[in-house]
Structures are given as C-alpha cells and as structure tokens.
Coordinates of C-alpha atoms in Angstrom, one line a residue:
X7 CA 98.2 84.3 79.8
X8 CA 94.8 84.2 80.3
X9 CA 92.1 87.1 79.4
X10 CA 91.4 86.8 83.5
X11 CA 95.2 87.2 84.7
X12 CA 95.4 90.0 81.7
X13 CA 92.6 92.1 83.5
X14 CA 92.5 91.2 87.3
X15 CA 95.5 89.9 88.2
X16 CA 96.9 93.3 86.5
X17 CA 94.5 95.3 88.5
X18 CA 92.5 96.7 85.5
X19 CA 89.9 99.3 86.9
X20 CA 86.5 98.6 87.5
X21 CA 83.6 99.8 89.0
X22 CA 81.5 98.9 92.0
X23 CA 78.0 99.8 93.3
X24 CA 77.1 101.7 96.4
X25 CA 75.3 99.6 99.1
X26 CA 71.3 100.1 98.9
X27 CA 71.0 102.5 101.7
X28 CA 72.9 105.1 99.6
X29 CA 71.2 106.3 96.8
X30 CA 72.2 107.3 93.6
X31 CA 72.5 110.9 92.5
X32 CA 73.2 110.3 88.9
X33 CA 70.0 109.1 87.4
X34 CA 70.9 108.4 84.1
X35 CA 73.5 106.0 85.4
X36 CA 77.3 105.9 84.6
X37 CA 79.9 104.4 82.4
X38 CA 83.7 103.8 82.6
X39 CA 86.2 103.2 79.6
X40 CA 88.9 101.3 80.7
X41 CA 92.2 100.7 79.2
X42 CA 95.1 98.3 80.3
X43 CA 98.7 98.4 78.9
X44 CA 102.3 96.5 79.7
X45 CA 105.3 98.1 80.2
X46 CA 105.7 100.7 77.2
X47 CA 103.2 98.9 75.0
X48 CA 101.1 101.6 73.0
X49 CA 98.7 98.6 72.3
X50 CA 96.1 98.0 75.4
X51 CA 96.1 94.0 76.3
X52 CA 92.9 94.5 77.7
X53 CA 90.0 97.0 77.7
X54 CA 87.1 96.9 79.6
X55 CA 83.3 98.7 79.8
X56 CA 82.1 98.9 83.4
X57 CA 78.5 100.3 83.8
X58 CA 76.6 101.5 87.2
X59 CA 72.7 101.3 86.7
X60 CA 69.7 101.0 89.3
X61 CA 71.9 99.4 92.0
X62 CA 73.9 97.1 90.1
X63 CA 77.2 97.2 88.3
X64 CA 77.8 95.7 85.0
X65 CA 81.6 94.4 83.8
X66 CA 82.3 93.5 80.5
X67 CA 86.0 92.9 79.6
X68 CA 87.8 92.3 76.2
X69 CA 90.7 91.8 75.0
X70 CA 91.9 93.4 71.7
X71 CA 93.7 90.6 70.3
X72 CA 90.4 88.5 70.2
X73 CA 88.6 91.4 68.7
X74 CA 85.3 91.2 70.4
X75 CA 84.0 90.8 73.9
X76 CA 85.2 87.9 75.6
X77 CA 82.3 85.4 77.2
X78 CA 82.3 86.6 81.1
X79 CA 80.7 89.6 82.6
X80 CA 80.5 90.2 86.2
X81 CA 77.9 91.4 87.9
X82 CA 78.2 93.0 90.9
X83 CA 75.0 93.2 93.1
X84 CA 76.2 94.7 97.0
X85 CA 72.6 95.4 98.4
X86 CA 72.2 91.1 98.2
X87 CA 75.9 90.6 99.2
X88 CA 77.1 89.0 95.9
X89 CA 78.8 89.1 92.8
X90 CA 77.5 87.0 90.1
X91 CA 79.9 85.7 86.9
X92 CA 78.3 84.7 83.1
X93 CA 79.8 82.8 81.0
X94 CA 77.6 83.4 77.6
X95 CA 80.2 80.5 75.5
X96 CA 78.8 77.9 77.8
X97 CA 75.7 79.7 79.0
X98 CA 76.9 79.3 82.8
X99 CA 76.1 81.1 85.6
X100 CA 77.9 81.5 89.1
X101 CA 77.6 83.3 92.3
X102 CA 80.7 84.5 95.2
X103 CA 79.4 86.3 98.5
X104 CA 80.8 89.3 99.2
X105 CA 81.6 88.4 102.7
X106 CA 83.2 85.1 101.5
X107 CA 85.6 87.4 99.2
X108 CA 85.9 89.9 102.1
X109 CA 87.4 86.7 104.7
X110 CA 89.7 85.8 102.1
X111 CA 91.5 89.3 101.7
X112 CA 91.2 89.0 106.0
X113 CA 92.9 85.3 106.0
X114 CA 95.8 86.7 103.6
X115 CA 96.8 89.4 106.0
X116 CA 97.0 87.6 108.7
X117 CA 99.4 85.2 107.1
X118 CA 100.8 87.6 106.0
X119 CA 102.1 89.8 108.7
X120 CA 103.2 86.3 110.7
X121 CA 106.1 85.9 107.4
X122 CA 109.5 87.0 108.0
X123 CA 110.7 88.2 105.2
X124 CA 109.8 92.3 104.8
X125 CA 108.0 92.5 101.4
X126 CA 105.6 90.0 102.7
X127 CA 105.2 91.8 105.6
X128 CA 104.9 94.6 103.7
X129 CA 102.2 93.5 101.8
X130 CA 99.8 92.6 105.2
X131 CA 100.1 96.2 106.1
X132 CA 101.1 98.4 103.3
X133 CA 102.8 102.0 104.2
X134 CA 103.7 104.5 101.4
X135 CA 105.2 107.8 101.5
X136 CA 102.9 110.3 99.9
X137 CA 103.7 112.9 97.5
X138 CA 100.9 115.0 95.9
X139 CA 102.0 117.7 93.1
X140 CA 99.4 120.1 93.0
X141 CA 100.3 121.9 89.6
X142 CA 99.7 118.8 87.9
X143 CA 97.2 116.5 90.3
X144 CA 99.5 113.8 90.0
X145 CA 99.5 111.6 93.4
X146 CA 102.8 109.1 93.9
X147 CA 102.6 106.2 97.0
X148 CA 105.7 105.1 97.1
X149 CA 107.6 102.1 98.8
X150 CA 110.5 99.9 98.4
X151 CA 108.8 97.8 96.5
X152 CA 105.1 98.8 95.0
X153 CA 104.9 102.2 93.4
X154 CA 101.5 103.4 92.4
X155 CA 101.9 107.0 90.3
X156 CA 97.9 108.4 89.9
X157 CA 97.1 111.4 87.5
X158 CA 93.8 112.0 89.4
X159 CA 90.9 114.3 88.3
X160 CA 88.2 116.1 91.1
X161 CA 85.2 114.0 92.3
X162 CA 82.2 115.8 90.4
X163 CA 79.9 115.1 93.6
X164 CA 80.2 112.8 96.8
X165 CA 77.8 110.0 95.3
X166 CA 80.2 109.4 92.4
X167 CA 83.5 109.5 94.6
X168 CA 81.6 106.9 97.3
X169 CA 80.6 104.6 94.4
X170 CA 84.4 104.9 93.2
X171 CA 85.2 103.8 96.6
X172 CA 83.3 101.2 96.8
X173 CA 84.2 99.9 93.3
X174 CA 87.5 99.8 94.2
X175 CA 87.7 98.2 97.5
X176 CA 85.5 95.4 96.0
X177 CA 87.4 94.6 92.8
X178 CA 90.6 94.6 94.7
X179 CA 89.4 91.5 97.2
X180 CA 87.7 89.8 94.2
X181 CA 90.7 89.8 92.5
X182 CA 92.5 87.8 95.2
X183 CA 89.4 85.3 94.9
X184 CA 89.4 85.0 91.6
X185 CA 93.9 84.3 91.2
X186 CA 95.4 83.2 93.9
X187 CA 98.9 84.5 93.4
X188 CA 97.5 88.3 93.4
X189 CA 99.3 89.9 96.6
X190 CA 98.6 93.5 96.4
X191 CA 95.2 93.3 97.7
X192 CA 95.9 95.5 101.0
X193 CA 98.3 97.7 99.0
X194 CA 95.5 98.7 96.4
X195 CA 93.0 99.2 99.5
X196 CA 95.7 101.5 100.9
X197 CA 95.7 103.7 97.4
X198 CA 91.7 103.5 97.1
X199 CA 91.5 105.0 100.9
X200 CA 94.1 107.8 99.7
X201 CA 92.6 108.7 96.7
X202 CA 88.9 108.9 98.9
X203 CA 90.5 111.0 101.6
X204 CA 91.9 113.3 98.6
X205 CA 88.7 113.6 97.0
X206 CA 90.2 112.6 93.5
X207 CA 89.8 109.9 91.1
X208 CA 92.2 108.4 89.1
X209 CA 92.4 109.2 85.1
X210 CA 95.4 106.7 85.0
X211 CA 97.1 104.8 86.9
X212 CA 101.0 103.4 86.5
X213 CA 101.5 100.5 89.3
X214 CA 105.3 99.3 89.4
X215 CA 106.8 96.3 91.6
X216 CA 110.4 96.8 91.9
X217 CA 112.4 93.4 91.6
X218 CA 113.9 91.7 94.8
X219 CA 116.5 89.3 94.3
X220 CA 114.8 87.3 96.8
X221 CA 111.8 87.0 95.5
X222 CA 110.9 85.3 91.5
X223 CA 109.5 87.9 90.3
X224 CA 110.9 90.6 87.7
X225 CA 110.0 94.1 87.9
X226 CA 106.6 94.9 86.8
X227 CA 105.5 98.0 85.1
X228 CA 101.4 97.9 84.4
X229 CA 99.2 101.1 82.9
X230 CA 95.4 101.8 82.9
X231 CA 93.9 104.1 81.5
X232 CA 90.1 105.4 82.6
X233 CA 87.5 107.8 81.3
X234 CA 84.4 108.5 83.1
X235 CA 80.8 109.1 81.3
X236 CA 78.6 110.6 83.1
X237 CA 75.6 109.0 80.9
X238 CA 73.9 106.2 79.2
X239 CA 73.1 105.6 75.7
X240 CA 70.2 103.0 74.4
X241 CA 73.7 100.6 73.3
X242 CA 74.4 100.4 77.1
X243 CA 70.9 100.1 78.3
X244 CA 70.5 97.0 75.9
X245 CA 73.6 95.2 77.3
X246 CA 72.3 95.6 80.6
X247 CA 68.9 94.4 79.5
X248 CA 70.7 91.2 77.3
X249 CA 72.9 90.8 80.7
X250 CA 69.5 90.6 82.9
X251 CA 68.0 88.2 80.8
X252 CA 71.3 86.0 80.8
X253 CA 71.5 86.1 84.8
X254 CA 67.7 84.5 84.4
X255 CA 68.6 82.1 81.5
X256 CA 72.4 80.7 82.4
X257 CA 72.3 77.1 84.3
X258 CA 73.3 77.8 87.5
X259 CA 76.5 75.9 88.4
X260 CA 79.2 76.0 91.5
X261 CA 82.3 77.8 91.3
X262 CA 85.1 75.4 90.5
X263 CA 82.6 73.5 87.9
X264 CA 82.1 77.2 86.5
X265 CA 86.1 78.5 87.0
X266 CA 87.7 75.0 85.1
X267 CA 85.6 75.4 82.5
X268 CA 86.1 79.2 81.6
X269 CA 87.4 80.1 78.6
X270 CA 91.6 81.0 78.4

C-alpha cells in the first residue's frame, strides 16, 4: 500500500491554517505529533509532523518502515486558496485550489444521496447517535456502519480550537482529491463539527467501518494518535525555512505529471 493510502486514505490527522482574516494567538506557532496504527498493531504505519507558522501549515509524513521522512510535504496556504505538494526525490512542485477540492467533496454528495442502497446514502448525509462520557472525556458517534470513538482534551483558547477546525475540514476534502475510493469525507466533516460544537480536541481517535455483506469491504479498525505542542524549536523553524526554499526551487509541474510520478 502506498505511503499516501497509509496516511490519507486512513484519515491520519493533520492540521490546517486559519483563513487570513483570523489571526493567530499563538505567536510562537504550533506543532502536532501524529501517530497512525491498524487494527491492534502496537507499531504506527505511519507518523506524521504537522506545523502551523505565520499563516501557513507545514505537513511532513513518514512512514516507520522506511525510517526517514518520505519525499512529499504539503503545504497548505488558505489565505491564497491553495494547497501546494513537494516532491523533494524528484524536486517537483504542484498546486490544488481549495475551491477545486471543496467541488469535489460537493459532487460526491450529490451522487451520493441519488444511490439506493443505505450506506451510500448514508455516507451523502451522515447521522450518528451521540454519546459523551463526562468522567472520562471520551466522545462515541455511532452508526450502523462508521464508528468514530474520540478521547478528546479541552481547547486551550478559541484560536487553537478554530485552526483545529479548519485543519480538519480541509484534510478531510483533500483526502477525497488526493484517492478516489476515500468515502467518508462527509462523515469526518460530521465528527470535526461535533468535536467544535463540544469545544474538545481529539487526543486519539479509533474510526471503525463495520462490514456489510453487500458491500467488498471488511471491517476496518484504524487508530491515531495526536499530541499537541504548543511551541517551536529552531529544528522546526529550519524545516519550515528548507520547505520555503523548496516551494521557490521545485519545477513546477501539473497534477497528474506530479501524482504518476510520486514515489509508492
């Protein structure tokens, strides 16, 4: 499986930037550790490093196998309307528009909810039943066929909870960009508005698809894990430097000459 399906298909956390308008109460910027694990696996198959700084949001993904960072980082710059991907193997750069991403996630529900079959329809317009224990902060949407089971922490202000928002929402629609089998776009839009209205964020996050026997799939079971640093180190502010100077470097190239070519 490729390093991309690992982390984005599997709905690894990430982080997204607040538009400009909003600004950014944490100075010194922020940084979350990221940890994604299969079924029972004690091993992560992917981790990833996802850093907010002066309006823009960093992504660097690995996967522990290889055991080093893998070649793409995304970049994720809301205030121009874009995302942009590097490839540092090939020195290749590439750019999606936010509102392009956003149509597609709007084009899937609508064919969505037009399907007969009930998961489908399901997944155009995702209801869970909502269960909050408050001795332990953990926060269950439940359905016939998604689960997500959230051990959440409190928001430390409103900026950080927003950005958390945002991140979320975003990811989630690039995800269905970037593999076009990923279905629970609308469903992970559903838990990010939850969690806002809650005022929570999530310190893991189980996510389980229950099999159908109509359907190919077999039940799915997927962990992350996050921890959230509320500061930078000079280590982070040279990646974001080295990163800068790659998003001025890389040949620009299309997005299908950039996705056949990526690394798996």
């Amino acid at each position: 499986m490729s390093r991309r399906r690992i982390v984005r298909l599997l709905e690894v956390m990430t982080v997204v930037v607040l538009a400009a308008e909003i600004c950014f109460a944490i100075d010194d910027g922020i940084r979350i550790e990221s940890k994604v694990f299969f079924g029972s696996d004690k091993e992560p198959k992917a981790e990833n490093s996802t850093i907010f700084y002066r309006g823009l949001v960093y992504d660097y993904l690995r996967s522990p196998a290889e055991g080093s960072h893998t070649s793409e980082t995304i970049v994720l710059d809301l205030a121009r309307g874009r995302f942009i991907l590097l490839d540092s193997k090939r020195r290749v750069r590439t750019e999606l528009a936010t509102t392009e991403v956003a149509a597609l996630c709007e084009n899937f529900r609508q064919w969505a909810q037009d399907q007969t079959d009930a998961f489908t329809k399901f997944l155009a317009a995702p209801k869970f039943e909502e269960v909050f224990e408050e001795t332990t902060g953990e926060l269950v949407l439940q359905s016939p066929w998604v689960t997500y089971r959230v051990a959440t922490i409190e928001a430390e202000s409103d900026a950080v909870l927003q950005q958390f928002r945002d991140f979320s929402d975003w990811y989630a629609r690039l995800n269905a960009r970037l593999n076009p089998g990923y279905k629970l776009v609308l469903a992970r839009l559903a838990l990010n508005e939850t969690l806002y209205k809650r005022r929570q964020l999530p310190r893991e996050i189980t996510l389980t698809v229950q099999p159908k026997k109509a359907f190919s799939f077999q039940r799915t079971v997927i962990r992350s894990e996050h921890q959230f640093i509320y500061h930078l180190v000079e280590s982070d502010r040279d990646r974001i430097a080295q990163t800068g100077e790659f998003m001025t470097i890389f040949q620009p190239v299309d997005f299908s000459q950039y996705d056949r070519g990526l690394d798996r």
